[in-house]
XYZ file of C-alpha atoms in Angstrom:
160
model
C 11.363 -8.281 -24.461
C 10.779 -9.988 -21.096
C 9.638 -6.721 -19.514
C 7.124 -6.304 -22.337
C 5.696 -9.806 -21.841
C 5.488 -9.250 -18.073
C 3.765 -5.891 -18.653
C 1.327 -7.552 -21.077
C 0.418 -10.298 -18.592
C 0.220 -7.912 -15.632
C -2.255 -5.609 -17.379
C -4.529 -8.385 -18.621
C -8.150 -7.996 -17.462
C -9.328 -10.620 -14.988
C -12.098 -11.941 -17.266
C -9.487 -12.972 -19.856
C -7.975 -15.402 -17.349
C -11.470 -16.802 -16.773
C -11.836 -17.388 -20.500
C -8.464 -19.155 -20.583
C -9.488 -21.404 -17.675
C -12.756 -22.281 -19.428
C -10.946 -23.069 -22.696
C -8.368 -25.187 -20.867
C -11.156 -27.046 -19.051
C -13.026 -27.685 -22.289
C -9.848 -28.578 -24.211
C -8.543 -31.001 -21.591
C -11.926 -32.718 -21.414
C -11.843 -33.150 -25.201
C -8.684 -35.278 -25.006
C -10.702 -38.290 -23.854
C -13.679 -39.890 -25.553
C -16.848 -38.547 -23.930
C -20.570 -38.131 -24.361
C -21.734 -34.638 -25.242
C -25.357 -33.556 -25.173
C -26.398 -31.957 -28.458
C -27.371 -28.670 -26.790
C -23.816 -28.210 -25.471
C -22.245 -28.865 -28.882
C -22.838 -25.275 -29.957
C -21.474 -23.650 -26.777
C -17.916 -23.081 -28.056
C -18.997 -21.778 -31.501
C -21.384 -19.344 -29.803
C -18.609 -18.293 -27.441
C -16.241 -17.606 -30.337
C -18.909 -15.648 -32.195
C -19.598 -13.582 -29.076
C -15.892 -12.658 -29.031
C -16.427 -11.252 -32.517
C -19.298 -8.939 -31.571
C -17.415 -5.840 -32.753
C -16.507 -7.440 -36.068
C -20.050 -8.649 -36.698
C -21.243 -5.042 -36.785
C -18.426 -3.593 -38.867
C -17.431 -3.435 -42.521
C -15.168 -6.483 -41.959
C -18.146 -8.808 -41.514
C -18.138 -10.047 -45.131
C -14.488 -11.131 -44.965
C -15.055 -12.678 -41.552
C -17.978 -14.788 -42.798
C -16.033 -15.861 -45.864
C -13.298 -17.191 -43.581
C -15.975 -18.566 -41.235
C -17.500 -20.592 -44.089
C -14.033 -21.776 -45.108
C -13.374 -22.964 -41.525
C -16.779 -24.643 -41.377
C -16.140 -26.536 -44.626
C -12.651 -27.525 -43.512
C -13.979 -28.799 -40.192
C -16.703 -30.891 -41.801
C -14.095 -32.429 -44.094
C -11.763 -33.200 -41.158
C -14.467 -34.668 -38.931
C -15.973 -36.957 -41.589
C -13.218 -39.424 -40.785
C -14.210 -39.644 -37.112
C -16.227 -42.544 -35.794
C -19.143 -40.954 -33.950
C -21.537 -42.970 -31.837
C -25.043 -41.613 -31.285
C -26.565 -42.215 -27.842
C -30.262 -41.684 -28.526
C -31.456 -42.350 -24.982
C -29.527 -39.348 -23.641
C -29.832 -37.097 -26.699
C -26.083 -37.031 -27.025
C -23.202 -38.317 -29.083
C -19.976 -40.003 -28.106
C -17.161 -37.827 -29.395
C -13.750 -39.454 -29.845
C -10.956 -37.829 -27.872
C -8.323 -35.722 -29.586
C -5.512 -33.336 -28.670
C -6.423 -31.250 -31.717
C -9.250 -29.407 -29.956
C -7.019 -28.348 -27.061
C -4.252 -27.210 -29.406
C -6.657 -25.203 -31.580
C -8.300 -23.572 -28.550
C -4.952 -22.554 -27.067
C -3.697 -21.277 -30.407
C -6.830 -19.195 -30.952
C -6.668 -17.830 -27.407
C -3.022 -16.853 -27.818
C -3.649 -15.154 -31.158
C -6.720 -13.281 -29.899
C -4.826 -12.315 -26.738
C -1.898 -10.915 -28.724
C -4.159 -9.069 -31.163
C -6.189 -7.659 -28.286
C -3.025 -6.365 -26.672
C -1.808 -4.984 -29.990
C -5.140 -3.231 -30.543
C -5.012 -1.685 -27.079
C -1.353 -0.643 -27.090
C -0.557 -0.015 -30.781
C -3.820 0.489 -32.643
C -2.112 1.797 -35.802
C -0.032 -1.386 -36.047
C -3.112 -3.501 -35.290
C -4.938 -2.031 -38.291
C -2.180 -3.174 -40.629
C -2.616 -6.798 -39.428
C -6.398 -6.765 -39.398
C -6.698 -9.226 -42.285
C -4.652 -11.799 -40.338
C -6.910 -11.389 -37.323
C -9.961 -11.681 -39.607
C -8.624 -14.899 -41.117
C -7.682 -16.588 -37.842
C -10.874 -15.549 -36.061
C -13.117 -16.590 -38.938
C -11.462 -19.944 -39.575
C -11.308 -20.703 -35.833
C -14.959 -19.930 -35.177
C -15.928 -21.744 -38.383
C -13.929 -24.812 -37.371
C -15.878 -25.289 -34.157
C -19.187 -24.436 -35.819
C -18.506 -26.978 -38.595
C -17.588 -29.590 -35.999
C -20.857 -29.018 -34.162
C -22.830 -28.912 -37.402
C -21.360 -32.213 -38.589
C -21.999 -33.902 -35.230
C -25.579 -32.597 -35.297
C -25.981 -33.979 -38.830
C -24.753 -37.410 -37.691
C -27.087 -37.283 -34.694
C -30.116 -36.378 -36.796
C -29.180 -38.997 -39.389
C -29.213 -41.711 -36.704
C -32.388 -40.584 -34.937
C -34.590 -40.151 -37.995
């Protein structure tokens, strides 16, 4: 087991570690209350959708978007309870800090990492768990999109 984990980590492409560093940076920053410019709110959802570029052009796209819409709805429901302050002068919002974002980012990275390894090393086994990957990827991307969408709604509601 340990040899397998070491082999998995050793053969990981360099860009994957860059993605992990970016997600850790973003997740750790989200622990504290901070101001976020509205343009940057959609960076993480766009990043997660770019990870799905193969799925977006396959027959799995319908299932993925179903789970994406589910994640978006769930996120909007969760974030309605947050107290969001709009800072009109800077075109940003003050987002309350939470450990949830970091935990979700790390969970999604770990799952995508494991499924990527499984796809590369055991593609026949990967195919049998494709629906799980579809679900986690769709709900994860939808969660961050819904979060951004809700924050944008609150921003537009305050500025109009």
